[in-house]
Amino acid sequence: MAEQTPPVDEMNYEGLTHDALRGVIRGALLRAAEPEGIPGAHHFYITFATRAPGVVLPPDIIAKYPEEMTVVLQHQFWGLAVEPDQFSVMLKFGGLPKVMTVPYAAVTRFYDPAVQFILQFEAPVAATPPPPPPVEPRTPSGDDGPKVVSLDQFRKK
């Protein structure tokens, strides 16, 4: 019996499914952005990759959370703007307001504990710049070596 090659998913159904599920996140955030706010006891824990493409965070937040962070949208959030591919919101960190922008593709987990609803995704590839090339040590040759400078001419006599 000859083995058959598995079919290739040229439709990318897994990617389409993830996009559709991220649409659920967008829909929940659209409800939260309404003047009435998040209905009932609902609230959201949103975990995302901080260095994913399109994520915009203040430098101090990235320093504190270099790979991933979770934010909670419940009572104290402001300016929630829901767009087709991303959302932005102002939250307080250490009492200071900070605005963040998060593409839905950067979200790794969305959880509403009020109804035990959870969506989980694979972490996206980080958009960190590549590390700089290693610096090759220079070998002194000829006049490139260390120089001795006498400070006698600068001393007061």
PDB file of C-alpha atoms in Angstrom:
ATOM      1  CA  MET A   1       0.000   0.000   0.000  1.00  0.00           C
ATOM      2  CA  ALA A   2       1.500   3.307  -1.074  1.00  0.00           C
ATOM      3  CA  GLU A   3       1.647   6.158   1.421  1.00  0.00           C
ATOM      4  CA  GLN A   4      -0.109   9.298   0.349  1.00  0.00           C
ATOM      5  CA  THR A   5       1.248  12.767   0.912  1.00  0.00           C
ATOM      6  CA  PRO A   6      -0.989  14.689   3.296  1.00  0.00           C
ATOM      7  CA  PRO A   7      -2.953  17.436   1.567  1.00  0.00           C
ATOM      8  CA  VAL A   8      -1.650  20.975   1.761  1.00  0.00           C
ATOM      9  CA  ASP A   9      -4.025  23.504   3.323  1.00  0.00           C
ATOM     10  CA  GLU A  10      -3.726  26.223   0.715  1.00  0.00           C
ATOM     11  CA  MET A  11      -6.744  27.962   2.241  1.00  0.00           C
ATOM     12  CA  ASN A  12      -4.910  28.404   5.586  1.00  0.00           C
ATOM     13  CA  TYR A  13      -7.957  27.407   7.622  1.00  0.00           C
ATOM     14  CA  GLU A  14      -6.038  27.654  10.878  1.00  0.00           C
ATOM     15  CA  GLY A  15      -5.147  31.287  10.126  1.00  0.00           C
ATOM     16  CA  LEU A  16      -8.719  32.043   9.061  1.00  0.00           C
ATOM     17  CA  THR A  17     -10.010  30.516  12.298  1.00  0.00           C
ATOM     18  CA  HIS A  18      -7.610  32.612  14.387  1.00  0.00           C
ATOM     19  CA  ASP A  19      -8.687  35.745  12.512  1.00  0.00           C
ATOM     20  CA  ALA A  20     -12.346  34.904  13.171  1.00  0.00           C
ATOM     21  CA  LEU A  21     -11.674  34.305  16.885  1.00  0.00           C
ATOM     22  CA  ARG A  22      -9.795  37.581  17.109  1.00  0.00           C
ATOM     23  CA  GLY A  23     -12.962  39.108  15.686  1.00  0.00           C
ATOM     24  CA  VAL A  24     -14.701  37.896  18.859  1.00  0.00           C
ATOM     25  CA  ILE A  25     -12.182  39.928  20.881  1.00  0.00           C
ATOM     26  CA  ARG A  26     -12.882  42.948  18.684  1.00  0.00           C
ATOM     27  CA  GLY A  27     -16.642  42.513  19.187  1.00  0.00           C
ATOM     28  CA  ALA A  28     -16.262  42.314  22.969  1.00  0.00           C
ATOM     29  CA  LEU A  29     -14.090  45.431  22.964  1.00  0.00           C
ATOM     30  CA  LEU A  30     -16.631  47.255  20.791  1.00  0.00           C
ATOM     31  CA  ARG A  31     -19.260  46.546  23.476  1.00  0.00           C
ATOM     32  CA  ALA A  32     -16.853  47.768  26.160  1.00  0.00           C
ATOM     33  CA  ALA A  33     -16.227  50.987  24.205  1.00  0.00           C
ATOM     34  CA  GLU A  34     -19.917  51.901  24.196  1.00  0.00           C
ATOM     35  CA  PRO A  35     -20.991  54.719  26.550  1.00  0.00           C
ATOM     36  CA  GLU A  36     -22.501  52.188  28.969  1.00  0.00           C
ATOM     37  CA  GLY A  37     -19.153  50.404  29.259  1.00  0.00           C
ATOM     38  CA  ILE A  38     -18.695  46.692  29.864  1.00  0.00           C
ATOM     39  CA  PRO A  39     -22.086  45.156  30.694  1.00  0.00           C
ATOM     40  CA  GLY A  40     -22.788  43.312  33.947  1.00  0.00           C
ATOM     41  CA  ALA A  41     -19.939  41.569  35.727  1.00  0.00           C
ATOM     42  CA  HIS A  42     -17.918  41.044  32.546  1.00  0.00           C
ATOM     43  CA  HIS A  43     -14.293  42.127  32.523  1.00  0.00           C
ATOM     44  CA  PHE A  44     -11.350  41.185  30.368  1.00  0.00           C
ATOM     45  CA  TYR A  45      -7.847  39.924  30.992  1.00  0.00           C
ATOM     46  CA  ILE A  46      -5.930  40.523  27.772  1.00  0.00           C
ATOM     47  CA  THR A  47      -2.456  39.026  27.446  1.00  0.00           C
ATOM     48  CA  PHE A  48      -0.278  40.078  24.535  1.00  0.00           C
ATOM     49  CA  ALA A  49       3.283  39.926  23.253  1.00  0.00           C
ATOM     50  CA  THR A  50       4.835  43.302  24.030  1.00  0.00           C
ATOM     51  CA  ARG A  51       7.325  43.163  21.146  1.00  0.00           C
ATOM     52  CA  ALA A  52       4.936  41.911  18.481  1.00  0.00           C
ATOM     53  CA  PRO A  53       4.689  43.977  15.294  1.00  0.00           C
ATOM     54  CA  GLY A  54       2.491  47.044  15.762  1.00  0.00           C
ATOM     55  CA  VAL A  55       2.432  47.049  19.569  1.00  0.00           C
ATOM     56  CA  VAL A  56       3.009  50.566  20.905  1.00  0.00           C
ATOM     57  CA  LEU A  57       3.924  50.879  24.584  1.00  0.00           C
ATOM     58  CA  PRO A  58       5.831  53.456  26.616  1.00  0.00           C
ATOM     59  CA  PRO A  59       9.517  52.468  27.026  1.00  0.00           C
ATOM     60  CA  ASP A  60       9.213  51.962  30.798  1.00  0.00           C
ATOM     61  CA  ILE A  61       6.405  49.442  30.289  1.00  0.00           C
ATOM     62  CA  ILE A  62       8.390  47.512  27.673  1.00  0.00           C
ATOM     63  CA  ALA A  63      11.366  47.477  30.051  1.00  0.00           C
ATOM     64  CA  LYS A  64       9.200  46.044  32.812  1.00  0.00           C
ATOM     65  CA  TYR A  65       7.417  43.551  30.528  1.00  0.00           C
ATOM     66  CA  PRO A  66       9.925  42.696  27.780  1.00  0.00           C
ATOM     67  CA  GLU A  67       8.044  39.707  26.370  1.00  0.00           C
ATOM     68  CA  GLU A  68       4.438  39.553  27.479  1.00  0.00           C
ATOM     69  CA  MET A  69       1.998  41.386  29.713  1.00  0.00           C
ATOM     70  CA  THR A  70      -1.599  41.095  30.837  1.00  0.00           C
ATOM     71  CA  VAL A  71      -3.899  44.078  31.226  1.00  0.00           C
ATOM     72  CA  VAL A  72      -7.319  44.113  32.842  1.00  0.00           C
ATOM     73  CA  LEU A  73     -10.214  46.079  31.414  1.00  0.00           C
ATOM     74  CA  GLN A  74     -12.828  46.399  34.124  1.00  0.00           C
ATOM     75  CA  HIS A  75     -13.452  49.669  35.937  1.00  0.00           C
ATOM     76  CA  GLN A  76     -10.512  51.977  35.303  1.00  0.00           C
ATOM     77  CA  PHE A  77      -9.710  52.365  31.631  1.00  0.00           C
ATOM     78  CA  TRP A  78     -10.153  55.361  29.376  1.00  0.00           C
ATOM     79  CA  GLY A  79     -10.270  56.203  25.699  1.00  0.00           C
ATOM     80  CA  LEU A  80     -10.821  52.657  24.438  1.00  0.00           C
ATOM     81  CA  ALA A  81     -10.601  52.907  20.646  1.00  0.00           C
ATOM     82  CA  VAL A  82     -11.468  49.766  18.714  1.00  0.00           C
ATOM     83  CA  GLU A  83     -10.242  49.574  15.139  1.00  0.00           C
ATOM     84  CA  PRO A  84     -10.415  46.747  12.580  1.00  0.00           C
ATOM     85  CA  ASP A  85      -6.869  45.467  13.292  1.00  0.00           C
ATOM     86  CA  GLN A  86      -6.011  46.875  16.728  1.00  0.00           C
ATOM     87  CA  PHE A  87      -7.241  48.604  19.842  1.00  0.00           C
ATOM     88  CA  SER A  88      -5.793  51.335  21.994  1.00  0.00           C
ATOM     89  CA  VAL A  89      -6.602  52.201  25.566  1.00  0.00           C
ATOM     90  CA  MET A  90      -5.334  54.326  28.435  1.00  0.00           C
ATOM     91  CA  LEU A  91      -4.583  52.545  31.702  1.00  0.00           C
ATOM     92  CA  LYS A  92      -2.836  53.676  34.866  1.00  0.00           C
ATOM     93  CA  PHE A  93       0.504  52.184  35.822  1.00  0.00           C
ATOM     94  CA  GLY A  94       1.786  53.283  39.203  1.00  0.00           C
ATOM     95  CA  GLY A  95      -0.896  55.974  39.213  1.00  0.00           C
ATOM     96  CA  LEU A  96       0.298  57.440  35.904  1.00  0.00           C
ATOM     97  CA  PRO A  97      -1.871  57.245  32.774  1.00  0.00           C
ATOM     98  CA  LYS A  98      -0.257  55.454  29.833  1.00  0.00           C
ATOM     99  CA  VAL A  99      -1.677  54.785  26.377  1.00  0.00           C
ATOM    100  CA  MET A 100      -1.050  51.501  24.625  1.00  0.00           C
ATOM    101  CA  THR A 101      -1.906  50.200  21.176  1.00  0.00           C
ATOM    102  CA  VAL A 102      -2.238  46.461  20.635  1.00  0.00           C
ATOM    103  CA  PRO A 103      -2.943  44.715  17.328  1.00  0.00           C
ATOM    104  CA  TYR A 104      -5.279  41.743  17.725  1.00  0.00           C
ATOM    105  CA  ALA A 105      -2.553  39.591  16.147  1.00  0.00           C
ATOM    106  CA  ALA A 106      -0.377  40.310  19.227  1.00  0.00           C
ATOM    107  CA  VAL A 107      -3.007  38.961  21.652  1.00  0.00           C
ATOM    108  CA  THR A 108      -2.068  35.558  23.042  1.00  0.00           C
ATOM    109  CA  ARG A 109      -4.929  35.195  25.512  1.00  0.00           C
ATOM    110  CA  PHE A 110      -8.338  36.775  26.089  1.00  0.00           C
ATOM    111  CA  TYR A 111     -10.205  35.796  29.242  1.00  0.00           C
ATOM    112  CA  ASP A 112     -13.536  36.932  30.678  1.00  0.00           C
ATOM    113  CA  PRO A 113     -13.687  35.357  34.146  1.00  0.00           C
ATOM    114  CA  ALA A 114     -17.318  36.419  34.664  1.00  0.00           C
ATOM    115  CA  VAL A 115     -18.414  33.654  32.280  1.00  0.00           C
ATOM    116  CA  GLN A 116     -15.222  31.552  32.144  1.00  0.00           C
ATOM    117  CA  PHE A 117     -14.689  32.418  28.460  1.00  0.00           C
ATOM    118  CA  ILE A 118     -11.152  32.075  27.152  1.00  0.00           C
ATOM    119  CA  LEU A 119      -9.419  32.297  23.804  1.00  0.00           C
ATOM    120  CA  GLN A 120      -5.762  31.357  23.481  1.00  0.00           C
ATOM    121  CA  PHE A 121      -3.406  31.887  20.543  1.00  0.00           C
ATOM    122  CA  GLU A 122       0.200  31.126  19.725  1.00  0.00           C
ATOM    123  CA  ALA A 123       2.595  33.952  20.460  1.00  0.00           C
ATOM    124  CA  PRO A 124       3.398  36.018  17.356  1.00  0.00           C
ATOM    125  CA  VAL A 125       6.939  36.460  16.170  1.00  0.00           C
ATOM    126  CA  ALA A 126       8.516  39.385  18.013  1.00  0.00           C
ATOM    127  CA  ALA A 127       9.404  42.505  16.079  1.00  0.00           C
ATOM    128  CA  THR A 128      12.638  43.147  17.892  1.00  0.00           C
ATOM    129  CA  PRO A 129      15.496  44.394  15.770  1.00  0.00           C
ATOM    130  CA  PRO A 130      18.209  41.835  15.098  1.00  0.00           C
ATOM    131  CA  PRO A 131      21.151  41.963  17.467  1.00  0.00           C
ATOM    132  CA  PRO A 132      24.080  44.038  16.253  1.00  0.00           C
ATOM    133  CA  PRO A 133      26.920  42.119  14.641  1.00  0.00           C
ATOM    134  CA  PRO A 134      29.714  41.164  17.013  1.00  0.00           C
ATOM    135  CA  VAL A 135      32.499  43.692  17.269  1.00  0.00           C
ATOM    136  CA  GLU A 136      35.769  42.230  16.152  1.00  0.00           C
ATOM    137  CA  PRO A 137      38.713  43.207  18.308  1.00  0.00           C
ATOM    138  CA  ARG A 138      41.227  45.435  16.588  1.00  0.00           C
ATOM    139  CA  THR A 139      44.814  44.411  16.650  1.00  0.00           C
ATOM    140  CA  PRO A 140      47.178  47.326  16.994  1.00  0.00           C
ATOM    141  CA  SER A 141      49.437  47.751  14.018  1.00  0.00           C
ATOM    142  CA  GLY A 142      51.951  50.494  13.621  1.00  0.00           C
ATOM    143  CA  ASP A 143      50.600  53.869  14.804  1.00  0.00           C
ATOM    144  CA  ASP A 144      47.207  52.515  15.932  1.00  0.00           C
ATOM    145  CA  GLY A 145      48.545  51.494  19.351  1.00  0.00           C
ATOM    146  CA  PRO A 146      48.109  53.369  22.643  1.00  0.00           C
ATOM    147  CA  LYS A 147      49.732  56.754  22.962  1.00  0.00           C
ATOM    148  CA  VAL A 148      51.317  58.306  26.035  1.00  0.00           C
ATOM    149  CA  VAL A 149      50.613  61.980  26.629  1.00  0.00           C
ATOM    150  CA  SER A 150      52.586  63.960  29.161  1.00  0.00           C
ATOM    151  CA  LEU A 151      50.487  66.189  31.387  1.00  0.00           C
ATOM    152  CA  ASP A 152      53.461  68.241  32.599  1.00  0.00           C
ATOM    153  CA  GLN A 153      52.694  71.093  30.220  1.00  0.00           C
ATOM    154  CA  PHE A 154      49.240  71.554  31.788  1.00  0.00           C
ATOM    155  CA  ARG A 155      50.397  71.678  35.414  1.00  0.00           C
ATOM    156  CA  LYS A 156      50.739  74.999  37.195  1.00  0.00           C
ATOM    157  CA  LYS A 157      54.290  75.829  38.116  1.00  0.00           C
TER     158      LYS A 157
END
